Coordinates of C-alpha atoms and ligand atoms in Angstrom, one line a residue:
X268 CA -24.0 -12.2 19.6
X269 CA -20.4 -13.0 20.4
X270 CA -18.3 -10.4 22.3
X271 CA -15.0 -11.8 21.2
X272 CA -12.3 -9.1 21.1
X273 CA -14.9 -6.4 21.6
X274 CA -12.7 -4.0 23.6
X275 CA -9.4 -2.4 22.8
X276 CA -6.7 -2.1 25.4
X277 CA -3.2 -0.5 25.3
X278 CA 0.1 -1.5 26.7
X279 CA 3.4 0.2 26.6
X280 CA 6.9 -1.3 26.5
X281 CA 10.4 -0.9 25.2
X282 CA 9.5 -2.5 21.9
X283 CA 6.8 -4.7 20.4
X284 CA 8.4 -7.9 21.5
X285 CA 8.4 -6.7 25.1
X286 CA 4.7 -5.9 24.9
X287 CA 3.9 -9.2 23.3
X288 CA 5.9 -11.2 25.9
X289 CA 4.0 -9.4 28.7
X290 CA 0.7 -10.2 27.0
X291 CA 1.7 -13.8 26.3
X292 CA 2.6 -14.3 29.9
X293 CA -0.7 -12.8 31.0
X294 CA -3.1 -14.1 28.5
X295 CA -1.4 -16.9 26.5
X296 CA -2.9 -16.8 23.0
X297 CA -6.1 -15.1 24.1
X298 CA -5.2 -11.7 22.7
X299 CA -4.8 -10.1 19.3
X300 CA -2.8 -7.1 18.3
X301 CA -4.6 -4.2 16.7
X302 CA -1.8 -1.8 16.0
X303 CA 1.2 0.0 17.5
X304 CA 2.9 3.4 17.5
X305 CA 6.1 4.9 18.9
X306 CA 5.7 6.7 22.2
X307 CA 7.8 8.1 25.1
X308 CA 7.8 6.0 28.2
X309 CA 9.1 6.3 31.8
X310 CA 10.8 9.3 33.1
X311 CA 9.6 11.8 35.7
X312 CA 7.9 15.1 35.0
X313 CA 8.8 14.7 31.4
X314 CA 12.5 14.1 32.1
X315 CA 14.4 11.0 31.3
X316 CA 11.7 9.6 29.0
X317 CA 12.8 6.9 26.5
X318 CA 11.5 5.9 23.2
X319 CA 9.1 2.9 23.4
X320 CA 6.0 1.6 21.8
X321 CA 2.4 1.7 22.6
X322 CA 0.6 -1.4 21.4
X323 CA -3.2 -1.7 21.2
X324 CA -4.8 -5.2 21.6
X325 CA -8.0 -7.0 22.2
X326 CA -8.8 -9.9 24.4
X327 CA -10.9 -13.0 23.9
X328 CA -14.2 -12.5 25.8
X329 CA -13.4 -15.3 28.4
X330 CA -10.3 -13.4 29.1
X331 CA -11.8 -10.0 29.7
X332 CA -10.5 -9.9 33.2
X333 CA -10.6 -6.3 34.0
X334 CA -8.5 -6.5 37.1
X335 CA -5.7 -8.2 35.1
X336 CA -6.0 -5.8 32.3
X337 CA -5.5 -3.0 34.9
X338 CA -8.6 -1.1 33.8
X339 CA -12.2 -1.0 35.0
X340 CA -15.0 -1.8 32.6
X341 CA -15.8 1.5 30.8
X342 CA -19.0 3.4 30.8
X343 CA -19.1 2.3 27.2
X344 CA -19.5 -1.4 28.0
X345 CA -22.3 -0.8 30.5
X346 CA -24.0 1.4 27.9
X347 CA -23.6 -1.5 25.5
X348 CA -25.5 -3.8 27.9
X349 CA -28.2 -1.2 28.2
X350 CA -28.4 -0.8 24.5
X351 CA -28.6 -4.6 24.1
X352 CA -31.5 -4.6 26.5
X353 CA -33.2 -2.0 24.5
X354 CA -32.7 -3.9 21.3
X355 CA -34.2 -7.0 23.0
X356 CA -37.1 -4.7 24.1
X357 CA -37.6 -3.6 20.5
X358 CA -37.3 -7.1 19.1
X359 CA -39.5 -8.8 21.7
X360 CA -41.7 -5.9 22.6
X361 CA -41.2 -7.3 26.1
X362 CA -40.4 -4.5 28.5
X363 CA -39.9 -6.8 31.4
X364 CA -37.1 -8.8 29.7
X365 CA -35.5 -5.5 28.8
X366 CA -35.6 -4.3 32.3
X367 CA -34.2 -7.6 33.6
X368 CA -31.4 -7.6 31.1
X369 CA -27.9 -7.6 32.8
X370 CA -26.4 -4.2 33.1
X371 CA -29.6 -2.4 32.5
X372 CA -30.0 0.4 35.0
X373 CA -32.9 2.4 33.8
X374 CA -32.9 4.7 30.8
X375 CA -29.8 6.9 31.1
X376 CA -29.5 10.6 30.3
X377 CA -29.1 10.0 26.5
X378 CA -32.1 9.5 24.3
X379 CA -33.4 6.2 23.1
X380 CA -32.1 7.0 19.7
X381 CA -28.5 7.5 20.8
X382 CA -28.6 4.2 22.8
X383 CA -30.0 2.4 19.8
X384 CA -27.3 3.9 17.7
X385 CA -24.7 2.8 20.1
X386 CA -26.1 -0.7 19.9
X387 CA -26.0 -0.6 16.1
X388 CA -22.4 0.5 16.3
X389 CA -21.6 -2.3 18.7
X390 CA -23.0 -4.8 16.2
X391 CA -21.0 -3.2 13.4
X392 CA -17.8 -3.3 15.5
X393 CA -18.4 -7.0 16.3
X394 CA -19.0 -7.8 12.6
X395 CA -15.8 -5.9 11.7
X396 CA -13.8 -7.6 14.4
X397 CA -15.0 -11.0 13.1
X398 CA -14.1 -10.0 9.6
X399 CA -10.6 -8.9 10.7
X400 CA -10.0 -12.1 12.6
X401 CA -11.3 -14.4 9.9
X402 CA -10.4 -12.7 6.6
X403 CA -7.5 -10.3 7.1
X404 CA -5.2 -12.8 8.8
X405 CA -2.3 -11.2 6.8
X406 CA -2.6 -8.0 8.7
X407 CA -3.7 -9.0 12.2
X408 CA -0.8 -9.8 14.4
X409 CA -0.9 -13.3 15.5
X410 CA 0.3 -14.0 19.0
X411 CA 3.5 -16.1 19.3
X412 CA 4.0 -18.2 22.3
X413 CA 7.6 -19.3 21.7
X414 CA 10.4 -16.9 22.3
X415 CA 12.5 -16.0 19.2
X416 CA 16.2 -15.5 18.6
X417 CA 17.2 -11.9 19.2
X418 CA 18.4 -11.5 15.6
X419 CA 15.0 -12.6 14.4
X420 CA 13.2 -10.3 16.8
X421 CA 15.3 -7.3 15.7
X422 CA 14.9 -8.0 12.0
X423 CA 11.2 -8.4 12.5
X424 CA 11.1 -4.9 14.1
X425 CA 13.1 -3.4 11.3
X426 CA 10.8 -4.9 8.7
X427 CA 7.7 -3.6 10.7
X428 CA 9.3 -0.1 10.9
X429 CA 9.5 -0.2 7.1
X430 CA 5.8 -1.1 7.0
X431 CA 6.3 -4.5 5.3
X432 CA 3.0 -6.5 5.7
X433 CA 2.8 -9.2 8.3
X434 CA 2.5 -11.8 5.6
X435 CA 5.7 -10.6 4.0
X436 CA 7.5 -10.4 7.3
X437 CA 6.4 -14.0 8.2
X438 CA 7.7 -15.2 4.8
X439 CA 11.1 -13.6 5.4
X440 CA 11.4 -15.0 8.9
X441 CA 10.5 -18.4 7.5
X442 CA 13.3 -18.1 5.0
X443 CA 15.8 -17.0 7.7
X444 CA 14.9 -20.0 9.8
X445 CA 15.3 -22.4 6.9
X446 CA 18.6 -20.8 5.8
X447 CA 20.5 -20.1 9.0
X448 CA 21.5 -22.4 11.9
X449 CA 21.1 -21.1 15.4
X450 CA 24.8 -20.4 15.6
X451 CA 24.8 -18.5 12.3
X452 CA 21.9 -16.3 13.6
X453 CA 24.3 -14.7 16.1
X454 CA 26.0 -13.0 13.1
X455 CA 23.2 -10.5 12.7
X456 CA 24.8 -8.3 10.1
X457 CA 25.2 -11.3 7.7
X458 CA 21.6 -12.3 8.2
X459 CA 20.4 -8.7 7.6
X460 CA 22.4 -8.5 4.4
X461 CA 20.8 -11.7 3.2
X462 CA 17.4 -10.2 4.0
X463 CA 18.1 -7.1 1.9
X464 CA 19.1 -9.5 -1.0
X465 CA 15.9 -11.4 -0.7
X466 CA 13.9 -8.2 -0.7
X467 CA 15.8 -7.1 -3.8
X468 CA 15.0 -10.3 -5.6
X469 CA 11.4 -9.9 -4.7
X470 CA 11.2 -6.6 -6.5
X471 CA 10.1 -7.5 -10.0
X472 CA 11.3 -5.1 -12.7
X473 CA 9.4 -5.1 -16.0
X474 CA 11.9 -6.0 -18.7
X475 CA 12.2 -4.3 -22.1
X476 CA 10.1 -5.8 -24.8
X477 CA 10.1 -4.8 -28.4
X478 CA 6.8 -3.5 -29.6
X479 CA 6.3 -2.5 -33.2
X480 CA 5.6 1.3 -33.5
X481 CA 3.4 3.0 -32.9
X482 CA 3.7 2.2 -29.2
X483 CA 0.4 3.0 -27.6
X484 CA 1.0 3.8 -23.9
X485 CA -2.1 4.1 -21.7
X486 CA -1.8 5.4 -18.1
X487 CA -4.6 4.5 -15.8
X488 CA -5.0 4.7 -12.0
X489 CA -6.7 6.7 -9.3
X490 CA -7.3 10.5 -9.4
X491 CA -4.4 12.7 -8.6
X492 CA -1.7 10.1 -8.5
X493 CA 0.3 11.8 -11.3
X494 CA -0.8 10.1 -14.5
X495 CA -0.8 13.3 -16.6
X496 CA 2.5 14.5 -15.1
X497 CA 4.0 11.1 -15.7
X498 CA 3.0 11.2 -19.4
X499 CA 4.7 14.6 -19.7
X500 CA 7.8 13.1 -18.0
X501 CA 7.9 10.1 -20.4
X502 CA 7.4 12.4 -23.4
X503 CA 10.2 14.6 -22.1
X504 CA 12.5 11.6 -21.5
X505 CA 11.9 10.3 -25.0
X506 CA 12.7 13.7 -26.4
X507 CA 15.9 14.0 -24.3
X508 CA 16.9 10.5 -25.3
X509 CA 16.3 11.3 -29.0
X510 CA 18.5 14.4 -28.6
X511 CA 21.4 12.2 -27.4
X512 CA 20.8 9.8 -30.3
X513 CA 20.5 12.6 -32.9
X514 CA 24.3 12.6 -33.4
X515 CA 23.9 9.0 -34.4
X516 CA 21.5 9.9 -37.2
X517 CA 18.4 8.4 -35.6
X518 CA 15.2 9.9 -36.8
X519 CA 13.4 12.0 -34.1
X520 CA 10.5 10.1 -32.7
X521 CA 7.0 11.3 -33.4
X522 CA 4.9 11.6 -30.2
X523 CA 1.1 12.1 -30.0
X524 CA -0.9 12.6 -26.9
X525 CA -4.6 12.0 -26.5
X526 CA -6.7 12.4 -23.4
X527 CA -9.9 10.6 -22.5
X528 CA -10.2 12.7 -19.4
X529 CA -13.3 14.9 -20.0
X530 CA -14.5 14.7 -16.4
X531 CA -11.9 16.9 -14.7
X532 CA -12.0 20.6 -15.3
X533 CA -8.6 21.8 -16.5
X534 CA -7.3 18.3 -17.2
X535 CA -6.8 19.0 -20.9
X536 CA -5.2 22.4 -20.2
X537 CA -2.8 20.7 -17.8
X538 CA -1.4 18.2 -20.3
X539 CA -1.6 20.9 -23.1
X540 CA 0.7 23.1 -21.0
X541 CA 3.3 20.4 -20.7
X542 CA 2.9 19.3 -24.3
X543 CA 3.3 22.8 -25.7
X544 CA 6.6 23.2 -23.9
X545 CA 7.7 20.1 -26.0
X546 CA 6.0 21.4 -29.2
X547 CA 3.3 18.7 -29.0
X548 CA -0.4 18.9 -29.3
X549 CA -3.1 17.1 -27.3
X550 CA -6.4 15.7 -28.7
X551 CA -9.5 14.7 -26.7
X552 CA -11.3 11.4 -27.2
X553 CA -14.6 11.2 -25.3
X554 CA -15.7 7.8 -26.7
X555 CA -14.3 4.6 -28.3
X556 CA -15.0 5.8 -31.9
X557 CA -13.1 9.0 -31.5
X558 CA -10.2 7.2 -29.8
X559 CA -10.2 4.5 -32.4
X560 CA -10.2 7.1 -35.2
X561 CA -7.4 9.0 -33.6
X562 CA -5.3 5.9 -33.3
X563 CA -6.0 4.9 -36.9
X564 CA -5.2 8.3 -38.3
X565 CA -1.9 8.4 -36.4
X566 CA -0.8 4.8 -36.7
X567 CA 1.6 5.2 -39.6
X568 CA 3.1 8.6 -38.7
X569 CA 3.5 8.2 -34.9
X570 CA 6.2 6.3 -32.9
X571 CA 4.5 6.9 -29.6
X572 CA 0.9 7.6 -28.7
X573 CA 0.2 8.4 -25.1
X574 CA -3.3 8.0 -23.8
X575 CA -4.1 10.0 -20.7
X576 CA -7.1 8.7 -18.8
X577 CA -9.5 10.1 -16.2
X578 CA -8.7 9.0 -12.7
X579 CA -11.4 7.1 -10.8
X580 CA -11.6 6.0 -7.2
X581 CA -10.6 2.4 -7.2
X582 CA -14.1 1.7 -5.7
X583 CA -15.7 3.2 -8.8
X584 CA -15.7 -0.2 -10.6
X585 CA -18.4 0.9 -13.1
X586 CA -16.4 3.9 -14.4
X587 CA -13.2 1.7 -14.6
X588 CA -15.1 -0.9 -16.6
X589 CA -16.4 1.9 -18.9
X590 CA -12.9 3.1 -19.5
X591 CA -11.9 -0.5 -20.3
X592 CA -14.7 -0.5 -22.9
X593 CA -13.4 2.7 -24.5
X594 CA -9.9 1.3 -24.7
X595 CA -10.8 -2.1 -25.9
X596 CA -13.2 -0.6 -28.3
X597 CA -10.4 1.2 -30.0
X598 CA -9.1 -2.1 -31.4
X599 CA -5.4 -1.2 -31.0
X600 CA -2.6 -3.1 -29.4
X601 CA -1.6 -1.1 -26.4
X602 CA 0.5 -1.2 -23.2
X603 CA -1.5 -0.2 -20.1
X604 CA 0.4 0.9 -17.0
X605 CA -1.3 1.2 -13.7
X606 CA -0.2 4.3 -11.9
X607 CA -0.3 4.8 -8.1
X608 CA 1.6 6.9 -5.6
X609 CA 4.3 5.5 -3.4
X610 CA 2.4 6.5 -0.2
X611 CA -0.5 4.1 -1.0
X612 CA -1.3 1.9 2.0
X613 CA -1.0 -1.9 1.4
X614 CA -4.7 -2.7 1.7
X615 CA -5.7 0.2 -0.6
X616 CA -3.0 -1.0 -3.0
X617 CA -4.5 -4.5 -3.1
X618 CA -7.9 -2.9 -3.9
X619 CA -6.4 -0.8 -6.7
X620 CA -4.5 -3.7 -8.2
X621 CA -7.6 -5.8 -8.1
X622 CA -10.1 -3.3 -9.4
X623 CA -8.0 -2.1 -12.3
X624 CA -7.4 -5.7 -13.4
X625 CA -10.1 -5.3 -16.1
X626 CA -7.8 -2.9 -18.0
X627 CA -5.3 -5.8 -18.3
X628 CA -2.3 -3.6 -17.2
X629 CA 1.1 -4.8 -18.1
X630 CA 3.0 -3.4 -15.1
X631 CA 2.9 -0.5 -12.6
X632 CA 4.3 3.0 -12.4
X633 CA 4.9 4.3 -8.8
X634 CA 4.8 8.1 -8.5
X635 CA 5.7 10.5 -5.7
X636 CA 8.6 8.4 -4.4
X637 CA 9.9 11.7 -3.0
X638 CA 6.9 12.0 -0.7
X639 CA 7.2 8.7 1.2
X640 CA 9.7 7.2 3.6
X641 CA 8.5 3.7 3.9
X642 CA 8.2 1.5 0.9
X643 CA 7.9 -1.9 2.6
X644 CA 4.1 -2.1 2.2
X645 CA 4.3 -1.6 -1.5
X646 CA 7.1 -4.1 -2.0
X647 CA 5.2 -6.6 0.0
X648 CA 1.9 -6.3 -1.9
X649 CA 3.5 -6.2 -5.4
X650 CA 5.6 -9.3 -4.5
X651 CA 2.5 -11.1 -3.2
X652 CA 0.5 -10.2 -6.3
X653 CA 3.4 -10.9 -8.7
X654 CA 3.2 -7.4 -10.3
X655 CA 6.2 -5.9 -12.0
X656 CA 7.3 -2.2 -11.8
X657 CA 8.2 -0.2 -14.9
X658 CA 9.0 3.3 -13.5
X659 CA 9.3 5.3 -10.4
X660 CA 8.8 9.1 -10.4
X661 CA 10.0 11.5 -7.7
X662 CA 9.2 15.1 -8.2
X663 CA 6.9 17.7 -9.6
X664 CA 9.4 18.8 -12.2
X665 CA 9.0 17.1 -15.6
X666 CA 12.6 16.7 -16.5
X667 CA 14.8 14.1 -14.9
X668 CA 12.3 12.9 -12.3
X669 CA 11.4 9.5 -13.8
X670 CA 13.5 6.4 -14.0
X671 CA 13.4 2.8 -14.8
X672 CA 12.8 1.0 -11.5
X673 CA 15.8 -0.7 -10.1
X674 CA 15.6 -2.5 -6.8
X675 CA 18.6 -0.5 -5.5
X676 CA 16.4 2.6 -5.2
X677 CA 13.9 0.7 -3.1
X678 CA 16.6 -1.0 -1.0
X679 CA 18.5 2.2 -0.3
X680 CA 15.3 3.8 1.0
X681 CA 14.8 1.1 3.6
X682 CA 15.6 2.2 7.1
X683 CA 17.5 0.3 9.8
X684 CA 19.5 -1.9 7.5
X685 CA 22.7 0.2 7.9
X686 CA 24.0 -0.1 4.4
X687 CA 27.4 1.5 4.0
X688 CA 28.9 2.7 0.7
X689 CA 30.6 -0.6 0.0
X690 CA 27.4 -2.5 0.5
X691 CA 25.5 0.0 -1.6
X692 CA 27.9 -0.5 -4.5
X693 CA 27.4 -4.3 -4.1
X694 CA 23.7 -3.7 -4.4
X695 CA 24.2 -1.6 -7.5
X696 CA 26.4 -4.4 -9.0
X697 CA 23.9 -7.0 -8.1
X698 CA 20.7 -5.3 -9.2
X699 CA 21.8 -2.8 -11.7
X700 CA 22.5 0.9 -11.3
X701 CA 19.8 3.5 -11.3
X702 CA 19.3 4.9 -14.8
X703 CA 17.0 7.1 -16.6
X704 CA 17.0 5.2 -19.9
X705 CA 13.6 4.7 -21.1
X706 CA 11.9 1.4 -21.6
X707 CA 8.9 2.1 -23.7
Ligands
GDP1142 N1 6.0 15.2 -5.3 C1 5.5 14.7 -6.4 N2 4.4 15.2 -7.0 C2 3.9 14.7 -8.1 C3 4.6 13.6 -8.8 N3 3.9 13.3 -9.9 C4 2.9 14.1 -9.9 N4 2.9 15.0 -8.9 C5 1.9 16.0 -8.5 O1 0.6 15.4 -8.2 C6 -0.4 16.2 -8.6 C7 -1.4 15.5 -9.5 O2 -0.8 15.1 -10.7 P1 -1.6 14.8 -12.0 O3 -0.6 14.5 -13.1 O4 -2.6 15.9 -12.3 O5 -2.4 13.5 -11.5 P2 -3.6 12.7 -12.3 O6 -4.9 13.1 -11.8 O7 -3.3 11.3 -12.0 O8 -3.4 13.0 -13.8 C8 0.2 17.4 -9.3 O9 0.3 18.5 -8.4 C9 1.6 16.9 -9.7 O10 2.5 18.0 -9.7 C10 5.8 13.1 -8.2 O11 6.5 12.2 -8.6 N5 6.2 13.7 -7.0
MG1143 MG1 -4.8 13.7 -15.1

């Protein structure tokens, strides 16, 4: 069993780079970062403390030099040796080898069970660590031996604060290095503005496409992300838009709503409540035939048919596949939108994007924009997976809280890029102003 990177240490410093430099000087490339958080450092009796970071890291086993790391081996590691001895004992039925095993000092206070559990846990941690090092290279911080230009260091920090993934940060740094000479790097403001432009270009906006009515719009996605609310918002936006157009003699669009969500108590009542305020009714379709019939009956009279679906955990692949069957079985041409909330963590988002793929979604809708402060993770994953965004929503109110995505909204929410009014108007000019016009 390998003990590579088995223990987690902590180091504090002014910033991530300082921690990394200290570790590089001590251990070369024999360490790997696990995470970091802001903390207060220095000072005396709580006075004069400064903001800094605490970084956690693991060491390669050959490097687990406890004196250098400034910490003694913990009780935990001696317990692990003892637990390993016990596993040997159980495997070999050889009590002598167990007793001779390094670190074994007799059966401690805990029971055999608890030690065996510790041993199992150790095994699991080791497997996990291996998986992290091998498979999730995108997320694990790789040590860098060469020192970087200060502009690059500070841009990296800003991107990390905005929770962009390491893969995305690396790609931006790569672009900076290709684009700017060392002299040009000293004009940090210019480099930063270029970075904002690149991020803006990476945000893919779903473009309008003409679909012959009826437009069948299906919202799918995990439970509680706001699918039902978003359907109400879209229906309200269509109604509002139609009101504006009324003066121009446009016919008022006919909207239908059908829900396949029979699993959640109150789900139908919730959408019925919104629908009633817009003088709309809601039907329920619990199987492909009913949905197919509903769509056929309404195909000539409706302009828009919204299909509200049950939310499933992204891990519940079976239910998602079932839903795909229901929708595909209906035999109608539909636009599926994958809905998730702006606070979704990058790794969870990757799983959602992957597991809902069976529904053949056209683009994504991002909800609860009002509840999150960092959107870097979402931008990174969507860019990496080449997914476009149709709408963002930002509030529990149904009116005026949905808009076509424009990169400007994302860019303005980034922190640390010090965008002044003049620069923001440039962003608006470049990427289009926010608007509430509806796309579907
Ligand atoms: N803050 C905020 N809350 C929202 C937004 N959209 C939906 N919600 C809330 O999220 C909760 C779940 O919404 P619901 O539409 O039932 O989610 P569903 O399970 O995906 O259909 C409700 O309390 C909504 O009011 C949004 O854009 N911002
Ligand atoms: Mg719902």
